[in-house]
Amino acid sequence: MTFLQQSVHSFYGYQCVVKPAVPLTPNLLAASQTRYEASKILLKYNSRQNLLLVTTQDIAHRKSATQPEYGIFGLDYRPGTTCVVSTFRLQRHVSRAKMLERLEKVALHEIGHNLGLPHCTLNKHCMMQAAQGTIKQVDLEKVWFCEACRAKLR
Ligand SMILES: [Zn+2]
Ligand SMILES: [Zn+2]
C-alpha cells in the first residue's frame, strides 16, 4: 500500500486503488509553457469516481487570461470528484519524509475541497487553511481538521 493510499484511508475511510499513470501531454502546459496548468489537467482527467492525481511535475494556475499565473501545490473541483497535487514545490531542500508529510496534508486538503469544504480561517493548524502557495502554512498545519471544518464535512 502506498503512503497516500494509507493516508486517505486513515483520514477519510476511503479504500483507494492506484490506477495506471496517465500522461501530461504538451497541450496541458500553462501559458508560460514551463509548467502544467492544473485546471487543464483536471478538465482532461475529470472522473466520475473520486480521483486524486499526483504528479512530480510543477503545476500552476491562473484564474483567467488577465490574471497572473502562479505556481501551486494542488487544485480541485469544489465540490467535485477530481483533484491534482504536485510534489514539485514540496520537496525543495527537504528530506523525502518531510516531502511526504507535506504531500499528505496537501492531498487531504484538496479532497476536503472536493467534499465541499471552503478554506478555514478559524485555526492555523487546520489543514483547510489557504496555503496561498506558501509552504510555511502547510508546515504549520497538523494532519487534522478543526471542529468547524469537521462539522461541515458531516
Ligand atoms: Zn484550498
Ligand atoms: Zn478548519
PDB file of C-alpha atoms and ligand atoms in Angstrom:
ATOM      1  CA  MET A   1       0.000   0.000   0.000  1.00  0.00           C
ATOM      2  CA  THR A   2       1.350   3.425  -0.879  1.00  0.00           C
ATOM      3  CA  PHE A   3       1.799   6.212   1.616  1.00  0.00           C
ATOM      4  CA  LEU A   4      -1.048   8.309   0.190  1.00  0.00           C
ATOM      5  CA  GLN A   5      -3.423   5.353  -0.026  1.00  0.00           C
ATOM      6  CA  GLN A   6      -2.811   4.775   3.663  1.00  0.00           C
ATOM      7  CA  SER A   7      -3.257   8.484   4.496  1.00  0.00           C
ATOM      8  CA  VAL A   8      -6.500   8.885   2.586  1.00  0.00           C
ATOM      9  CA  HIS A   9      -7.837   5.677   4.072  1.00  0.00           C
ATOM     10  CA  SER A  10      -6.996   6.558   7.633  1.00  0.00           C
ATOM     11  CA  PHE A  11      -8.285  10.142   7.365  1.00  0.00           C
ATOM     12  CA  TYR A  12     -11.426   9.726   5.234  1.00  0.00           C
ATOM     13  CA  GLY A  13     -12.030   5.979   5.424  1.00  0.00           C
ATOM     14  CA  TYR A  14     -11.904   5.547   1.637  1.00  0.00           C
ATOM     15  CA  GLN A  15     -10.482   2.415   0.076  1.00  0.00           C
ATOM     16  CA  CYS A  16      -8.125   3.625  -2.659  1.00  0.00           C
ATOM     17  CA  VAL A  17      -6.769   1.844  -5.672  1.00  0.00           C
ATOM     18  CA  VAL A  18      -3.687   3.014  -7.506  1.00  0.00           C
ATOM     19  CA  LYS A  19      -4.537   3.470 -11.189  1.00  0.00           C
ATOM     20  CA  PRO A  20      -2.062   3.270 -14.058  1.00  0.00           C
ATOM     21  CA  ALA A  21      -0.191   6.528 -14.666  1.00  0.00           C
ATOM     22  CA  VAL A  22      -1.627   8.940 -17.222  1.00  0.00           C
ATOM     23  CA  PRO A  23       0.495  11.260 -19.374  1.00  0.00           C
ATOM     24  CA  LEU A  24       0.833  15.017 -19.037  1.00  0.00           C
ATOM     25  CA  THR A  25       0.737  15.991 -22.692  1.00  0.00           C
ATOM     26  CA  PRO A  26       2.077  19.298 -24.129  1.00  0.00           C
ATOM     27  CA  ASN A  27      -1.465  20.644 -24.584  1.00  0.00           C
ATOM     28  CA  LEU A  28      -1.755  20.674 -20.786  1.00  0.00           C
ATOM     29  CA  LEU A  29       1.095  23.177 -20.412  1.00  0.00           C
ATOM     30  CA  ALA A  30       0.362  26.515 -18.776  1.00  0.00           C
ATOM     31  CA  ALA A  31       0.572  29.800 -20.688  1.00  0.00           C
ATOM     32  CA  SER A  32       4.225  30.161 -19.587  1.00  0.00           C
ATOM     33  CA  GLN A  33       4.945  26.791 -21.289  1.00  0.00           C
ATOM     34  CA  THR A  34       7.295  25.991 -18.401  1.00  0.00           C
ATOM     35  CA  ARG A  35       4.871  24.027 -16.226  1.00  0.00           C
ATOM     36  CA  TYR A  36       1.445  22.442 -16.406  1.00  0.00           C
ATOM     37  CA  GLU A  37      -1.886  24.228 -15.961  1.00  0.00           C
ATOM     38  CA  ALA A  38      -3.668  22.366 -13.178  1.00  0.00           C
ATOM     39  CA  SER A  39      -7.141  23.307 -14.455  1.00  0.00           C
ATOM     40  CA  LYS A  40      -6.331  21.670 -17.808  1.00  0.00           C
ATOM     41  CA  ILE A  41      -5.219  18.505 -16.011  1.00  0.00           C
ATOM     42  CA  LEU A  42      -8.484  18.457 -14.049  1.00  0.00           C
ATOM     43  CA  LEU A  43     -10.537  19.020 -17.187  1.00  0.00           C
ATOM     44  CA  LYS A  44      -8.766  16.258 -19.108  1.00  0.00           C
ATOM     45  CA  TYR A  45      -8.844  13.650 -16.351  1.00  0.00           C
ATOM     46  CA  ASN A  46     -12.043  14.618 -14.544  1.00  0.00           C
ATOM     47  CA  SER A  47     -13.510  11.391 -13.273  1.00  0.00           C
ATOM     48  CA  ARG A  48     -16.930  10.261 -12.102  1.00  0.00           C
ATOM     49  CA  GLN A  49     -15.227   8.266  -9.383  1.00  0.00           C
ATOM     50  CA  ASN A  50     -13.155  10.113  -6.799  1.00  0.00           C
ATOM     51  CA  LEU A  51      -9.739  10.657  -8.292  1.00  0.00           C
ATOM     52  CA  LEU A  52      -6.575  12.097  -6.756  1.00  0.00           C
ATOM     53  CA  LEU A  53      -3.978  12.811  -9.433  1.00  0.00           C
ATOM     54  CA  VAL A  54      -0.382  13.005  -8.197  1.00  0.00           C
ATOM     55  CA  THR A  55       2.456  14.434 -10.265  1.00  0.00           C
ATOM     56  CA  THR A  56       6.118  15.256  -9.721  1.00  0.00           C
ATOM     57  CA  GLN A  57       5.843  17.965 -12.421  1.00  0.00           C
ATOM     58  CA  ASP A  58       5.385  21.621 -11.498  1.00  0.00           C
ATOM     59  CA  ILE A  59       1.786  22.817 -11.767  1.00  0.00           C
ATOM     60  CA  ALA A  60       0.391  26.329 -11.979  1.00  0.00           C
ATOM     61  CA  HIS A  61      -2.925  28.067 -12.259  1.00  0.00           C
ATOM     62  CA  ARG A  62      -4.330  31.320 -13.462  1.00  0.00           C
ATOM     63  CA  LYS A  63      -7.919  32.177 -12.775  1.00  0.00           C
ATOM     64  CA  SER A  64      -8.430  33.958 -16.101  1.00  0.00           C
ATOM     65  CA  ALA A  65      -6.410  35.169 -19.088  1.00  0.00           C
ATOM     66  CA  THR A  66      -5.969  38.589 -17.455  1.00  0.00           C
ATOM     67  CA  GLN A  67      -4.706  37.167 -14.148  1.00  0.00           C
ATOM     68  CA  PRO A  68      -1.098  36.205 -13.434  1.00  0.00           C
ATOM     69  CA  GLU A  69      -0.107  32.539 -13.495  1.00  0.00           C
ATOM     70  CA  TYR A  70       1.172  31.258 -10.175  1.00  0.00           C
ATOM     71  CA  GLY A  71       2.698  28.003  -9.006  1.00  0.00           C
ATOM     72  CA  ILE A  72       0.505  25.836  -6.775  1.00  0.00           C
ATOM     73  CA  PHE A  73       0.624  22.692  -4.660  1.00  0.00           C
ATOM     74  CA  GLY A  74      -2.766  21.408  -5.785  1.00  0.00           C
ATOM     75  CA  LEU A  75      -6.111  22.204  -7.412  1.00  0.00           C
ATOM     76  CA  ASP A  76      -9.564  20.699  -7.122  1.00  0.00           C
ATOM     77  CA  TYR A  77     -13.165  20.845  -8.192  1.00  0.00           C
ATOM     78  CA  ARG A  78     -15.213  22.253  -5.340  1.00  0.00           C
ATOM     79  CA  PRO A  79     -17.382  20.318  -4.877  1.00  0.00           C
ATOM     80  CA  GLY A  80     -16.382  17.523  -7.205  1.00  0.00           C
ATOM     81  CA  THR A  81     -14.585  14.230  -7.503  1.00  0.00           C
ATOM     82  CA  THR A  82     -11.231  15.126  -9.000  1.00  0.00           C
ATOM     83  CA  CYS A  83      -8.173  16.909  -7.642  1.00  0.00           C
ATOM     84  CA  VAL A  84      -4.494  17.150  -8.548  1.00  0.00           C
ATOM     85  CA  VAL A  85      -1.445  17.580  -6.329  1.00  0.00           C
ATOM     86  CA  SER A  86       2.213  18.104  -7.214  1.00  0.00           C
ATOM     87  CA  THR A  87       5.280  17.170  -5.193  1.00  0.00           C
ATOM     88  CA  PHE A  88       7.403  19.705  -7.106  1.00  0.00           C
ATOM     89  CA  ARG A  89       7.035  22.610  -4.665  1.00  0.00           C
ATOM     90  CA  LEU A  90       7.000  20.346  -1.607  1.00  0.00           C
ATOM     91  CA  GLN A  91      10.423  18.746  -1.991  1.00  0.00           C
ATOM     92  CA  ARG A  92      12.883  21.628  -2.167  1.00  0.00           C
ATOM     93  CA  HIS A  93      15.686  21.365   0.386  1.00  0.00           C
ATOM     94  CA  VAL A  94      13.871  18.761   2.494  1.00  0.00           C
ATOM     95  CA  SER A  95      14.023  15.030   3.139  1.00  0.00           C
ATOM     96  CA  ARG A  96      11.670  12.608   1.419  1.00  0.00           C
ATOM     97  CA  ALA A  97       9.906  12.082   4.759  1.00  0.00           C
ATOM     98  CA  LYS A  98       9.223  15.829   5.064  1.00  0.00           C
ATOM     99  CA  MET A  99       8.023  15.988   1.454  1.00  0.00           C
ATOM    100  CA  LEU A 100       5.602  13.119   2.123  1.00  0.00           C
ATOM    101  CA  GLU A 101       4.316  14.791   5.284  1.00  0.00           C
ATOM    102  CA  ARG A 102       3.519  17.892   3.174  1.00  0.00           C
ATOM    103  CA  LEU A 103       2.056  15.834   0.337  1.00  0.00           C
ATOM    104  CA  GLU A 104      -0.298  14.119   2.753  1.00  0.00           C
ATOM    105  CA  LYS A 105      -1.612  17.460   4.038  1.00  0.00           C
ATOM    106  CA  VAL A 106      -1.986  18.967   0.560  1.00  0.00           C
ATOM    107  CA  ALA A 107      -3.810  15.860  -0.736  1.00  0.00           C
ATOM    108  CA  LEU A 108      -6.192  15.724   2.233  1.00  0.00           C
ATOM    109  CA  HIS A 109      -6.812  19.483   1.766  1.00  0.00           C
ATOM    110  CA  GLU A 110      -7.749  19.086  -1.907  1.00  0.00           C
ATOM    111  CA  ILE A 111     -10.017  16.130  -1.148  1.00  0.00           C
ATOM    112  CA  GLY A 112     -11.652  18.323   1.516  1.00  0.00           C
ATOM    113  CA  HIS A 113     -12.475  20.833  -1.230  1.00  0.00           C
ATOM    114  CA  ASN A 114     -13.866  18.010  -3.396  1.00  0.00           C
ATOM    115  CA  LEU A 115     -16.156  17.217  -0.494  1.00  0.00           C
ATOM    116  CA  GLY A 116     -17.333  20.834  -0.471  1.00  0.00           C
ATOM    117  CA  LEU A 117     -15.213  22.347   2.288  1.00  0.00           C
ATOM    118  CA  PRO A 118     -14.211  26.022   1.907  1.00  0.00           C
ATOM    119  CA  HIS A 119     -10.970  27.414   3.306  1.00  0.00           C
ATOM    120  CA  CYS A 120     -10.699  27.595   7.077  1.00  0.00           C
ATOM    121  CA  THR A 121      -9.999  30.875   8.862  1.00  0.00           C
ATOM    122  CA  LEU A 122     -10.511  29.645  12.401  1.00  0.00           C
ATOM    123  CA  ASN A 123      -7.461  27.596  13.299  1.00  0.00           C
ATOM    124  CA  LYS A 124      -3.951  27.968  11.888  1.00  0.00           C
ATOM    125  CA  HIS A 125      -3.244  24.268  12.405  1.00  0.00           C
ATOM    126  CA  CYS A 126      -6.285  23.164  10.382  1.00  0.00           C
ATOM    127  CA  MET A 127      -5.491  21.534   7.031  1.00  0.00           C
ATOM    128  CA  MET A 128      -8.240  23.538   5.320  1.00  0.00           C
ATOM    129  CA  GLN A 129      -6.302  26.800   5.784  1.00  0.00           C
ATOM    130  CA  ALA A 130      -5.484  28.515   2.475  1.00  0.00           C
ATOM    131  CA  ALA A 131      -1.788  27.885   1.826  1.00  0.00           C
ATOM    132  CA  GLN A 132      -1.650  30.560  -0.912  1.00  0.00           C
ATOM    133  CA  GLY A 133       1.483  28.998  -2.277  1.00  0.00           C
ATOM    134  CA  THR A 134       3.428  29.253   0.966  1.00  0.00           C
ATOM    135  CA  ILE A 135       4.993  26.086   2.274  1.00  0.00           C
ATOM    136  CA  LYS A 136       5.216  27.683   5.734  1.00  0.00           C
ATOM    137  CA  GLN A 137       1.453  27.417   6.082  1.00  0.00           C
ATOM    138  CA  VAL A 138       1.486  23.737   5.101  1.00  0.00           C
ATOM    139  CA  ASP A 139       4.242  23.090   7.660  1.00  0.00           C
ATOM    140  CA  LEU A 140       2.203  24.856  10.339  1.00  0.00           C
ATOM    141  CA  GLU A 141      -0.743  22.529   9.813  1.00  0.00           C
ATOM    142  CA  LYS A 142      -1.378  19.227  11.507  1.00  0.00           C
ATOM    143  CA  VAL A 143      -2.955  16.211   9.821  1.00  0.00           C
ATOM    144  CA  TRP A 144      -6.166  17.446  11.350  1.00  0.00           C
ATOM    145  CA  PHE A 145      -9.400  19.368  10.681  1.00  0.00           C
ATOM    146  CA  CYS A 146     -10.701  21.829  13.262  1.00  0.00           C
ATOM    147  CA  GLU A 147     -14.109  21.251  14.851  1.00  0.00           C
ATOM    148  CA  ALA A 148     -15.857  23.706  12.478  1.00  0.00           C
ATOM    149  CA  CYS A 149     -14.447  22.026   9.353  1.00  0.00           C
ATOM    150  CA  ARG A 150     -15.286  18.569  10.656  1.00  0.00           C
ATOM    151  CA  ALA A 151     -18.850  19.729  11.346  1.00  0.00           C
ATOM    152  CA  LYS A 152     -19.204  20.951   7.732  1.00  0.00           C
ATOM    153  CA  LEU A 153     -17.953  17.605   6.460  1.00  0.00           C
ATOM    154  CA  ARG A 154     -20.773  15.669   8.118  1.00  0.00           C
TER     155      ARG A 154
HETATM  156 ZN    ZN B   1      -7.504  25.197  -0.840  1.00  0.00          ZN
HETATM  157 ZN    ZN B   2     -10.790  24.345   9.945  1.00  0.00          ZN
END
